[in-house]
Amino acid sequence: MTEIEISKIIVGLLVLLGAFLSAVSAFGIIRLPDVYTRNHAASKSATLGVISVMLAAFIYFYAEHGHFNSRVILGILFVFFTAPVSGHLISRAAYNSGVKLWDKSVRDDLKNKKK
Amino acid sequence: MKTNDVILQTATKVVSLVIVLFSIRLFFSGHYYAGGGFVGGLMTSAAIVLIMVAYDMKTVRAMLPINYRILIGVGLLTAVSTGLIAVFQGDPFLTHYYGYFDLPILGKTSLHTAALFDLGVYLVVVGVTMTIIQSIGESE
């Protein structure tokens, strides 16, 4: 097996993994009960899904065409850095504007701190 | 209630640097690849707006003491004087010149006066966007 075929298999697996993780994140947003658990699904799983698809694109263009695209690397780092921060800010905005937790949640450390 | 914005502010410090570098890259790649003065100017003003969201307008004004209305005038002047270079050479208005130069560090580089025109576009876009956002954000 040549190097190009091995890289094609890796690219295919990474694209499938990214699509699967994005689908898992979409199902999580539909099925989970409250804002915080939905935000957990959206910010974590979708980030990894997008990163794997971008990594697959980078490996494809590097192995097939010999083109080192540094913008994709920068995009991976950028998404890896900003998606959790935006998830944190959305969750905090929801908590500060008084969105209730799911009624089966057992811990709320921030509520005890405020009193 | 005073909120604690440590995570947003720390992320802004790193991310705004990346955005500014990418906008400069978009500006300089406009001749051969996708990009140019318009997108570069919009990305630069997006970085400044991100700093405004994370901190406040007083901090940004202390950090970048620029009057954006004057920046619009400087940009328009740059674009018009690029066209006037050709008039003084005896060619029609907005004729562009190019050539290859041996610069000290960069080596053989092709320089084109269209880049100066693009610099004018860049300055006008940054000035207009920041003027709009500042004047909307300041009205109580």
Coordinates of N, CA and C in Angstrom, one line a residue:
Chain A
M1 N 0.8 -1.2 0.0 CA 0.0 0.0 0.0 C 0.9 1.3 0.0
T2 N 0.6 2.1 -0.9 CA 1.4 3.3 -1.0 C 1.0 4.4 0.1
E3 N 1.8 5.4 0.2 CA 1.5 6.4 1.2 C 0.2 7.1 0.9
I4 N 0.0 7.4 -0.4 CA -1.2 8.1 -0.8 C -2.5 7.4 -0.4
E5 N -2.4 6.0 -0.6 CA -3.6 5.2 -0.2 C -3.9 5.2 1.3
I6 N -2.7 5.1 2.1 CA -2.9 5.2 3.5 C -3.5 6.5 4.0
S7 N -3.0 7.6 3.3 CA -3.5 8.9 3.7 C -5.0 9.0 3.3
K8 N -5.3 8.4 2.2 CA -6.7 8.5 1.8 C -7.6 7.8 2.8
I9 N -7.2 6.6 3.3 CA -8.0 5.9 4.3 C -8.1 6.8 5.6
I10 N -7.0 7.4 6.0 CA -7.0 8.3 7.2 C -8.0 9.4 7.0
V11 N -7.9 10.0 5.8 CA -8.8 11.2 5.5 C -10.3 10.7 5.5
G12 N -10.6 9.6 4.9 CA -12.0 9.1 4.9 C -12.5 8.8 6.3
L13 N -11.6 8.2 7.2 CA -12.0 7.9 8.6 C -12.3 9.2 9.3
L14 N -11.4 10.2 9.1 CA -11.5 11.5 9.8 C -12.8 12.2 9.4
V15 N -13.1 12.2 8.1 CA -14.3 12.9 7.6 C -15.6 12.2 8.2
L16 N -15.5 10.8 8.2 CA -16.7 10.1 8.8 C -16.8 10.3 10.3
L17 N -15.7 10.4 11.0 CA -15.7 10.6 12.4 C -16.3 12.0 12.7
G18 N -15.8 13.0 11.9 CA -16.3 14.4 12.1 C -17.8 14.5 11.8
A19 N -18.3 13.8 10.8 CA -19.7 13.8 10.5 C -20.5 13.2 11.6
F20 N -20.0 12.0 12.1 CA -20.7 11.3 13.2 C -20.8 12.2 14.4
L21 N -19.6 12.8 14.8 CA -19.7 13.7 16.0 C -20.6 14.8 15.8
S22 N -20.7 15.4 14.6 CA -21.6 16.5 14.4 C -23.0 16.1 14.5
A23 N -23.3 14.8 14.0 CA -24.7 14.3 14.1 C -25.0 14.0 15.6
V24 N -24.0 13.5 16.3 CA -24.3 13.2 17.8 C -24.6 14.5 18.5
S25 N -23.9 15.6 18.1 CA -24.1 16.9 18.7 C -25.5 17.4 18.4
A26 N -25.9 17.2 17.1 CA -27.3 17.7 16.7 C -28.3 16.9 17.5
F27 N -28.2 15.6 17.6 CA -29.1 14.8 18.4 C -29.2 15.2 19.8
G28 N -28.0 15.6 20.4 CA -27.9 16.0 21.7 C -28.7 17.3 21.9
I29 N -28.6 18.3 21.0 CA -29.3 19.5 21.1 C -30.8 19.3 21.1
I30 N -31.2 18.3 20.3 CA -32.7 18.1 20.2 C -33.2 17.4 21.5
R31 N -32.4 16.4 22.0 CA -33.0 15.4 23.0 C -32.7 15.8 24.4
L32 N -31.7 16.6 24.7 CA -31.3 16.9 26.1 C -32.3 17.9 26.7
P33 N -32.5 17.8 28.0 CA -33.6 18.5 28.7 C -33.5 20.0 28.8
D34 N -32.4 20.6 29.3 CA -32.3 22.0 29.5 C -31.2 22.7 28.8
V35 N -31.0 24.0 29.0 CA -30.1 24.8 28.3 C -28.6 24.3 28.5
Y36 N -28.3 24.0 29.8 CA -26.9 23.7 30.1 C -26.5 22.4 29.5
T37 N -27.3 21.4 29.6 CA -26.9 20.1 29.0 C -26.9 20.2 27.4
R38 N -27.8 20.9 26.9 CA -27.8 21.2 25.4 C -26.5 21.9 25.0
N39 N -26.1 22.9 25.8 CA -24.9 23.7 25.5 C -23.7 22.8 25.6
H40 N -23.7 21.9 26.6 CA -22.6 20.9 26.7 C -22.4 20.1 25.5
A41 N -23.6 19.6 24.9 CA -23.5 18.8 23.7 C -23.0 19.6 22.5
A42 N -23.6 20.8 22.4 CA -23.3 21.6 21.2 C -21.8 22.1 21.2
S43 N -21.3 22.5 22.4 CA -19.9 23.1 22.3 C -18.9 22.0 22.3
K44 N -19.1 20.9 22.9 CA -18.0 19.9 23.0 C -18.0 19.0 21.8
S45 N -19.1 18.4 21.4 CA -19.0 17.4 20.3 C -18.9 18.1 19.0
A46 N -19.5 19.2 18.8 CA -19.4 19.9 17.5 C -18.0 20.4 17.2
T47 N -17.3 20.8 18.3 CA -16.0 21.3 18.2 C -15.1 20.2 17.6
L48 N -15.2 19.0 18.3 CA -14.3 17.9 17.8 C -14.7 17.5 16.4
G49 N -16.0 17.5 16.1 CA -16.4 17.1 14.8 C -15.8 18.1 13.7
V50 N -15.9 19.4 14.0 CA -15.4 20.3 13.0 C -13.9 20.2 12.9
I51 N -13.2 20.0 14.0 CA -11.7 19.9 14.0 C -11.3 18.7 13.2
S52 N -12.0 17.5 13.3 CA -11.6 16.3 12.5 C -11.9 16.6 11.1
V53 N -12.9 17.2 10.7 CA -13.2 17.5 9.2 C -12.1 18.4 8.7
M54 N -11.7 19.4 9.5 CA -10.7 20.4 9.0 C -9.3 19.6 8.9
L55 N -9.0 18.8 9.9 CA -7.8 18.0 9.8 C -7.7 17.1 8.6
A56 N -8.9 16.5 8.3 CA -9.0 15.7 7.1 C -8.7 16.5 5.8
A57 N -9.3 17.7 5.7 CA -9.0 18.5 4.6 C -7.6 18.9 4.5
F58 N -6.9 19.2 5.6 CA -5.5 19.5 5.6 C -4.7 18.3 5.1
I59 N -4.9 17.1 5.6 CA -4.1 15.9 5.3 C -4.4 15.6 3.8
Y60 N -5.6 15.8 3.3 CA -5.9 15.5 1.9 C -5.1 16.4 1.0
F61 N -5.1 17.7 1.2 CA -4.4 18.6 0.3 C -2.9 18.5 0.5
Y62 N -2.4 18.1 1.7 CA -1.0 17.9 1.8 C -0.5 16.6 1.1
A63 N -1.2 15.5 1.3 CA -0.8 14.2 0.7 C -1.0 14.2 -0.8
E64 N -2.2 14.7 -1.2 CA -2.6 14.5 -2.6 C -1.9 15.6 -3.5
H65 N -1.9 16.8 -3.1 CA -1.3 17.9 -3.9 C 0.0 18.5 -3.4
G66 N 0.5 18.1 -2.3 CA 1.7 18.6 -1.7 C 1.6 20.1 -1.3
H67 N 0.3 20.5 -0.9 CA 0.1 21.9 -0.6 C -0.1 22.0 0.9
F68 N 0.8 22.7 1.5 CA 0.8 22.9 3.0 C -0.1 24.1 3.3
N69 N -1.3 23.9 3.7 CA -2.2 25.0 3.9 C -2.2 25.4 5.4
S70 N -1.5 26.5 5.7 CA -1.3 26.9 7.1 C -2.6 27.5 7.7
R71 N -3.5 28.0 6.8 CA -4.7 28.6 7.3 C -5.6 27.6 8.0
V72 N -5.6 26.3 7.5 CA -6.4 25.3 8.1 C -5.9 25.0 9.5
I73 N -4.6 24.9 9.7 CA -4.0 24.7 11.0 C -4.4 25.8 11.9
L74 N -4.4 27.1 11.4 CA -4.8 28.2 12.2 C -6.3 28.1 12.5
G75 N -7.1 27.7 11.6 CA -8.5 27.5 11.8 C -8.8 26.5 12.9
I76 N -8.0 25.4 12.9 CA -8.2 24.3 13.9 C -7.9 24.9 15.3
L77 N -6.8 25.6 15.4 CA -6.4 26.2 16.7 C -7.5 27.2 17.1
F78 N -8.0 28.0 16.1 CA -8.9 29.1 16.4 C -10.2 28.5 17.0
V79 N -10.7 27.4 16.3 CA -12.0 26.8 16.7 C -11.8 26.1 18.1
F80 N -10.6 25.5 18.2 CA -10.3 24.8 19.5 C -10.3 25.8 20.7
F81 N -9.9 27.0 20.3 CA -9.7 28.1 21.4 C -11.0 28.8 21.7
T82 N -11.8 29.1 20.6 CA -13.0 30.0 20.8 C -14.3 29.3 21.1
A83 N -14.5 28.0 20.6 CA -15.8 27.4 20.8 C -16.1 27.1 22.3
P84 N -15.1 26.6 23.1 CA -15.4 26.5 24.5 C -15.7 27.8 25.2
V85 N -15.0 28.9 24.8 CA -15.2 30.2 25.4 C -16.6 30.7 25.1
S86 N -17.1 30.5 23.9 CA -18.4 30.9 23.5 C -19.5 30.1 24.2
G87 N -19.2 28.8 24.4 CA -20.1 27.9 25.2 C -20.2 28.4 26.6
H88 N -19.1 28.7 27.2 CA -19.1 29.2 28.6 C -19.9 30.5 28.7
L89 N -19.7 31.4 27.7 CA -20.4 32.7 27.8 C -21.9 32.5 27.6
I90 N -22.3 31.6 26.7 CA -23.8 31.4 26.6 C -24.4 30.8 27.8
S91 N -23.7 29.8 28.4 CA -24.2 29.2 29.7 C -24.3 30.2 30.8
R92 N -23.2 31.1 30.9 CA -23.2 32.1 32.0 C -24.3 33.1 31.8
A93 N -24.6 33.5 30.5 CA -25.6 34.5 30.3 C -27.0 33.9 30.6
A94 N -27.1 32.5 30.3 CA -28.4 31.9 30.6 C -28.6 31.8 32.1
Y95 N -27.5 31.5 32.9 CA -27.6 31.4 34.3 C -27.9 32.7 35.0
N96 N -27.2 33.8 34.5 CA -27.4 35.1 35.1 C -28.8 35.7 34.7
S97 N -29.4 35.3 33.6 CA -30.8 35.8 33.4 C -31.8 34.8 33.9
G98 N -31.4 33.9 34.8 CA -32.4 33.1 35.6 C -33.0 31.9 34.9
V99 N -32.3 31.3 33.9 CA -32.9 30.1 33.3 C -32.8 28.9 34.3
K100 N -33.9 28.2 34.5 CA -33.9 27.1 35.5 C -33.1 25.9 35.1
L101 N -32.5 25.2 36.0 CA -31.8 23.9 35.7 C -32.9 22.9 35.5
W102 N -32.5 21.7 34.9 CA -33.4 20.6 34.8 C -33.8 20.2 36.2
D103 N -35.1 19.8 36.4 CA -35.6 19.5 37.7 C -35.0 18.3 38.4
K104 N -34.2 17.4 37.6 CA -33.5 16.3 38.2 C -32.1 16.6 38.5
S105 N -31.6 17.9 38.3 CA -30.2 18.2 38.6 C -30.1 18.2 40.1
V106 N -28.9 17.8 40.6 CA -28.7 17.7 42.1 C -27.7 18.8 42.6
R107 N -26.9 19.3 41.8 CA -25.9 20.2 42.3 C -26.0 21.6 41.7
D108 N -25.9 22.7 42.5 CA -25.8 24.0 42.0 C -24.9 24.8 42.9
D109 N -23.6 24.7 42.6 CA -22.6 25.4 43.5 C -22.7 26.9 43.5
L110 N -23.1 27.4 42.3 CA -23.1 28.9 42.2 C -24.2 29.5 43.0
K111 N -25.3 28.8 43.1 CA -26.5 29.3 43.9 C -26.1 29.5 45.4
N112 N -25.4 28.5 45.9 CA -25.0 28.6 47.3 C -24.0 29.7 47.6
K113 N -23.1 29.9 46.5 CA -22.1 31.0 46.7 C -22.7 32.3 46.7
K114 N -23.9 32.5 46.0 CA -24.4 33.9 45.9 C -25.1 34.3 47.2
K115 N -25.5 33.3 48.0 CA -26.3 33.7 49.3 C -25.3 34.1 50.4
Chain B
M1 N -24.8 44.2 39.4 CA -23.8 43.1 39.8 C -22.6 43.2 38.9
K2 N -21.4 43.3 39.6 CA -20.2 43.3 38.8 C -19.8 41.9 38.3
T3 N -19.7 41.7 37.0 CA -19.4 40.4 36.5 C -17.9 40.2 36.3
N4 N -17.5 39.0 36.4 CA -16.1 38.6 36.3 C -15.8 38.1 34.9
D5 N -15.1 38.8 34.0 CA -14.9 38.5 32.6 C -13.5 37.9 32.3
V6 N -12.9 37.2 33.3 CA -11.5 36.8 33.1 C -11.3 35.9 31.9
I7 N -12.3 34.9 31.7 CA -12.1 34.0 30.6 C -12.2 34.7 29.3
L8 N -13.3 35.5 29.1 CA -13.5 36.2 27.9 C -12.3 37.2 27.6
Q9 N -11.8 37.9 28.6 CA -10.7 38.8 28.3 C -9.4 38.1 28.0
T10 N -9.1 37.0 28.7 CA -7.9 36.3 28.3 C -8.0 35.7 26.9
A11 N -9.2 35.1 26.6 CA -9.3 34.6 25.2 C -9.2 35.7 24.2
T12 N -9.7 36.9 24.5 CA -9.6 38.0 23.6 C -8.2 38.4 23.3
K13 N -7.3 38.4 24.3 CA -6.0 38.7 24.1 C -5.3 37.9 23.1
V14 N -5.6 36.6 23.1 CA -4.9 35.7 22.1 C -5.6 35.8 20.8
V15 N -6.9 35.7 20.8 CA -7.7 35.6 19.5 C -7.6 36.9 18.7
S16 N -7.6 38.1 19.4 CA -7.5 39.3 18.6 C -6.2 39.4 17.8
L17 N -5.1 38.9 18.4 CA -3.8 38.9 17.7 C -3.9 38.0 16.4
V18 N -4.6 36.8 16.6 CA -4.7 35.9 15.4 C -5.6 36.6 14.3
I19 N -6.7 37.3 14.8 CA -7.5 37.9 13.8 C -6.8 39.1 13.0
V20 N -6.0 39.9 13.8 CA -5.3 41.0 13.1 C -4.3 40.4 12.1
L21 N -3.5 39.4 12.5 CA -2.6 38.8 11.6 C -3.2 38.2 10.4
F22 N -4.4 37.6 10.5 CA -5.1 37.0 9.4 C -5.6 38.1 8.5
S23 N -6.1 39.3 9.1 CA -6.6 40.4 8.3 C -5.4 41.0 7.4
I24 N -4.2 41.1 8.1 CA -3.1 41.6 7.3 C -2.7 40.6 6.1
R25 N -2.8 39.4 6.4 CA -2.5 38.4 5.4 C -3.6 38.5 4.2
L26 N -4.9 38.7 4.6 CA -5.9 38.9 3.6 C -5.6 40.1 2.7
F27 N -5.2 41.2 3.4 CA -4.9 42.4 2.7 C -3.8 42.2 1.7
F28 N -2.7 41.5 2.1 CA -1.5 41.4 1.2 C -1.7 40.4 0.1
S29 N -2.6 39.4 0.3 CA -2.8 38.3 -0.7 C -3.8 38.7 -1.7
G30 N -4.3 39.9 -1.7 CA -5.4 40.3 -2.5 C -5.1 40.3 -4.0
H31 N -3.8 40.4 -4.4 CA -3.5 40.4 -5.8 C -3.5 39.1 -6.5
Y32 N -3.1 38.0 -5.7 CA -2.9 36.7 -6.3 C -4.0 35.7 -5.8
Y33 N -4.5 35.9 -4.6 CA -5.5 35.0 -4.1 C -6.7 35.7 -3.7
A34 N -7.7 35.0 -3.0 CA -8.9 35.7 -2.5 C -8.5 36.6 -1.4
G35 N -9.1 37.7 -1.3 CA -8.8 38.7 -0.2 C -8.8 40.1 -0.8
G36 N -8.1 41.0 -0.1 CA -8.0 42.4 -0.6 C -8.3 43.4 0.5
G37 N -8.4 44.7 0.1 CA -8.6 45.7 1.1 C -9.9 45.7 1.9
F38 N -11.0 45.3 1.2 CA -12.3 45.3 1.8 C -12.4 44.3 2.9
V39 N -12.1 43.0 2.6 CA -12.2 41.9 3.6 C -11.2 42.2 4.7
G40 N -10.0 42.6 4.4 CA -8.9 42.9 5.4 C -9.4 43.9 6.4
G41 N -10.0 45.0 5.8 CA -10.5 46.1 6.7 C -11.6 45.6 7.6
L42 N -12.5 44.8 7.0 CA -13.6 44.3 7.9 C -13.1 43.4 9.0
M43 N -12.1 42.6 8.7 CA -11.5 41.7 9.7 C -10.8 42.5 10.8
T44 N -10.1 43.5 10.4 CA -9.4 44.4 11.4 C -10.4 45.0 12.3
S45 N -11.5 45.6 11.7 CA -12.5 46.2 12.6 C -13.2 45.2 13.4
A46 N -13.3 43.9 13.0 CA -13.9 42.9 13.8 C -13.1 42.6 15.0
A47 N -11.7 42.6 14.8 CA -10.8 42.4 16.0 C -11.0 43.6 17.0
I48 N -11.1 44.8 16.5 CA -11.3 46.0 17.4 C -12.6 45.8 18.1
V49 N -13.7 45.4 17.4 CA -15.0 45.3 18.0 C -15.0 44.2 19.1
L50 N -14.2 43.1 18.8 CA -14.1 42.0 19.9 C -13.4 42.6 21.1
I51 N -12.4 43.4 21.0 CA -11.8 44.0 22.2 C -12.8 44.9 22.9
M52 N -13.6 45.6 22.1 CA -14.6 46.5 22.7 C -15.6 45.7 23.5
V53 N -16.0 44.5 23.0 CA -17.0 43.7 23.7 C -16.4 43.1 25.0
A54 N -15.1 42.7 24.9 CA -14.5 42.1 26.1 C -14.2 43.1 27.2
Y55 N -13.6 44.3 26.8 CA -13.3 45.4 27.7 C -14.4 46.4 27.6
D56 N -14.0 47.7 27.5 CA -15.1 48.7 27.2 C -14.4 49.7 26.3
M57 N -15.2 50.7 25.9 CA -14.8 51.6 24.9 C -13.7 52.6 25.4
K58 N -13.7 52.9 26.7 CA -12.6 53.7 27.2 C -11.2 53.0 27.0
T59 N -11.2 51.7 27.4 CA -9.9 51.0 27.2 C -9.4 51.0 25.8
V60 N -10.4 50.7 24.9 CA -10.0 50.7 23.5 C -9.5 52.1 23.0
R61 N -10.2 53.1 23.5 CA -9.7 54.5 23.1 C -8.4 54.8 23.6
A62 N -8.1 54.3 24.8 CA -6.7 54.6 25.4 C -5.7 53.7 24.7
M63 N -6.1 52.5 24.2 CA -5.1 51.6 23.5 C -4.9 52.1 22.1
L64 N -5.9 52.5 21.4 CA -5.8 52.9 20.0 C -6.3 54.3 19.9
P65 N -5.5 55.3 20.2 CA -6.0 56.7 20.1 C -6.1 57.2 18.7
I66 N -7.1 56.7 17.9 CA -7.3 57.0 16.5 C -8.6 57.7 16.4
N67 N -8.7 58.8 15.7 CA -10.0 59.4 15.3 C -10.4 58.8 14.0
Y68 N -11.4 57.9 14.0 CA -11.7 57.1 12.8 C -12.3 58.0 11.7
R69 N -12.8 59.2 12.0 CA -13.3 60.1 10.9 C -12.1 60.6 10.1
I70 N -11.0 60.9 10.8 CA -9.8 61.3 10.1 C -9.2 60.1 9.3
L71 N -9.4 58.9 9.8 CA -8.9 57.7 9.0 C -9.6 57.6 7.7
I72 N -10.9 57.9 7.6 CA -11.7 57.8 6.4 C -11.1 58.8 5.4
G73 N -10.8 60.1 5.9 CA -10.2 61.1 5.0 C -8.8 60.7 4.5
V74 N -8.0 60.1 5.4 CA -6.6 59.6 5.0 C -6.7 58.5 3.9
G75 N -7.7 57.6 4.1 CA -7.9 56.5 3.1 C -8.3 57.1 1.8
L76 N -9.3 58.0 1.8 CA -9.7 58.6 0.5 C -8.6 59.3 -0.2
L77 N -7.8 60.1 0.6 CA -6.6 60.8 0.1 C -5.6 59.9 -0.5
T78 N -5.3 58.7 0.1 CA -4.4 57.8 -0.4 C -4.9 57.2 -1.8
A79 N -6.2 56.9 -1.8 CA -6.7 56.3 -3.1 C -6.6 57.4 -4.2
V80 N -7.0 58.6 -3.9 CA -7.0 59.7 -5.0 C -5.6 60.0 -5.4
S81 N -4.6 60.1 -4.4 CA -3.3 60.4 -4.8 C -2.6 59.3 -5.6
T82 N -3.0 58.1 -5.4 CA -2.5 57.0 -6.2 C -2.9 57.2 -7.7
G83 N -4.1 57.7 -7.9 CA -4.5 58.0 -9.2 C -3.8 59.2 -9.8
L84 N -3.5 60.2 -8.9 CA -2.8 61.4 -9.4 C -1.4 61.2 -9.8
I85 N -0.7 60.1 -9.2 CA 0.7 59.8 -9.6 C 0.7 59.7 -11.2
A86 N -0.3 59.0 -11.7 CA -0.3 58.7 -13.2 C -0.5 60.0 -13.9
V87 N -1.3 60.9 -13.4 CA -1.5 62.2 -14.1 C -0.2 63.0 -14.2
F88 N 0.6 63.0 -13.1 CA 1.8 63.8 -13.1 C 2.8 63.1 -14.1
Q89 N 2.7 61.8 -14.3 CA 3.6 61.1 -15.3 C 3.2 61.3 -16.7
G90 N 2.0 61.9 -16.9 CA 1.5 62.1 -18.3 C 0.6 61.0 -18.8
D91 N 0.2 60.1 -17.9 CA -0.7 59.0 -18.3 C -2.1 59.3 -17.9
P92 N -3.1 58.6 -18.3 CA -4.5 58.8 -17.8 C -4.6 58.5 -16.3
F93 N -5.7 59.1 -15.7 CA -5.9 59.0 -14.3 C -6.1 57.5 -13.9
L94 N -5.5 57.1 -12.8 CA -5.6 55.8 -12.2 C -4.8 54.7 -13.1
T95 N -3.8 55.1 -13.9 CA -3.0 54.2 -14.5 C -2.0 53.6 -13.5
H96 N -1.9 52.3 -13.4 CA -1.0 51.7 -12.4 C 0.3 51.3 -12.9
Y97 N 1.3 51.3 -12.1 CA 2.7 51.0 -12.5 C 3.1 49.8 -11.6
Y98 N 4.0 49.0 -12.2 CA 4.6 47.9 -11.4 C 6.0 47.6 -11.8
G99 N 6.7 46.9 -10.9 CA 8.1 46.6 -11.2 C 8.7 45.6 -10.2
Y100 N 9.8 45.1 -10.5 CA 10.5 44.1 -9.6 C 11.6 44.8 -8.9
F101 N 11.7 44.7 -7.6 CA 12.8 45.4 -6.8 C 13.5 44.4 -6.0
D102 N 14.8 44.6 -5.7 CA 15.5 43.8 -4.8 C 15.5 44.4 -3.4
L103 N 14.7 44.0 -2.5 CA 14.6 44.6 -1.2 C 15.6 43.8 -0.3
P104 N 16.1 44.5 0.8 CA 17.1 43.9 1.7 C 16.8 42.5 2.2
I105 N 15.6 42.4 2.9 CA 15.3 41.1 3.5 C 14.5 40.2 2.6
L106 N 13.5 40.8 1.9 CA 12.5 40.0 1.2 C 13.0 39.5 -0.1
G107 N 14.2 40.0 -0.6 CA 14.7 39.5 -1.9 C 13.9 40.1 -3.1
K108 N 13.8 39.4 -4.2 CA 13.1 39.9 -5.4 C 11.6 40.0 -5.1
T109 N 11.0 41.2 -5.1 CA 9.6 41.4 -4.8 C 9.0 42.2 -5.9
S110 N 7.8 41.9 -6.3 CA 7.1 42.7 -7.3 C 6.2 43.7 -6.5
L111 N 6.4 45.0 -6.8 CA 5.6 46.0 -6.1 C 4.7 46.6 -7.2
H112 N 3.5 46.9 -6.8 CA 2.5 47.4 -7.7 C 1.7 48.5 -7.0
T113 N 1.4 49.6 -7.7 CA 0.8 50.8 -7.1 C -0.7 50.5 -6.8
A114 N -1.2 49.4 -7.3 CA -2.6 49.0 -6.9 C -2.7 48.6 -5.4
A115 N -1.6 48.2 -4.8 CA -1.5 47.9 -3.4 C -1.8 49.2 -2.6
L116 N -1.3 50.4 -3.1 CA -1.5 51.6 -2.4 C -3.0 52.0 -2.5
F117 N -3.6 51.8 -3.7 CA -5.1 52.0 -3.8 C -5.8 51.1 -2.8
D118 N -5.4 49.8 -2.7 CA -6.0 48.9 -1.8 C -5.8 49.3 -0.3
L119 N -4.7 49.9 0.0 CA -4.5 50.5 1.3 C -5.5 51.6 1.6
G120 N -5.8 52.4 0.6 CA -6.8 53.4 0.8 C -8.2 52.8 1.1
V121 N -8.5 51.8 0.3 CA -9.8 51.1 0.6 C -9.8 50.5 2.0
Y122 N -8.7 49.9 2.4 CA -8.6 49.3 3.7 C -8.9 50.3 4.8
L123 N -8.2 51.5 4.7 CA -8.3 52.5 5.7 C -9.8 53.1 5.8
V124 N -10.4 53.2 4.6 CA -11.8 53.7 4.5 C -12.7 52.7 5.2
V125 N -12.5 51.4 4.9 CA -13.4 50.4 5.4 C -13.3 50.4 7.0
V126 N -12.0 50.4 7.5 CA -11.9 50.4 8.9 C -12.5 51.6 9.5
G127 N -12.3 52.8 8.9 CA -12.8 54.0 9.4 C -14.3 54.1 9.5
V128 N -15.0 53.6 8.4 CA -16.4 53.7 8.3 C -17.0 52.7 9.3
T129 N -16.5 51.5 9.3 CA -17.1 50.5 10.3 C -17.0 50.9 11.7
M130 N -15.8 51.4 12.1 CA -15.6 51.8 13.5 C -16.4 53.1 13.8
T131 N -16.5 54.0 12.8 CA -17.3 55.2 13.1 C -18.8 54.8 13.4
I132 N -19.3 53.9 12.5 CA -20.7 53.4 12.7 C -20.9 52.8 14.1
I133 N -20.0 51.9 14.4 CA -20.1 51.1 15.7 C -19.9 52.0 16.9
Q134 N -18.9 52.9 16.8 CA -18.7 53.8 18.0 C -19.9 54.7 18.2
S135 N -20.5 55.3 17.1 CA -21.5 56.3 17.3 C -22.8 55.6 17.7
I136 N -23.0 54.3 17.3 CA -24.2 53.6 17.8 C -24.0 53.2 19.3
G137 N -22.8 52.7 19.6 CA -22.5 52.2 20.9 C -22.5 53.3 22.0
E138 N -22.2 54.6 21.6 CA -22.1 55.6 22.6 C -23.4 56.3 22.9
S139 N -24.4 56.2 22.0 CA -25.7 57.0 22.2 C -26.4 56.2 23.3
E140 N -26.8 57.0 24.4 CA -27.4 56.4 25.5 C -28.9 56.2 25.3

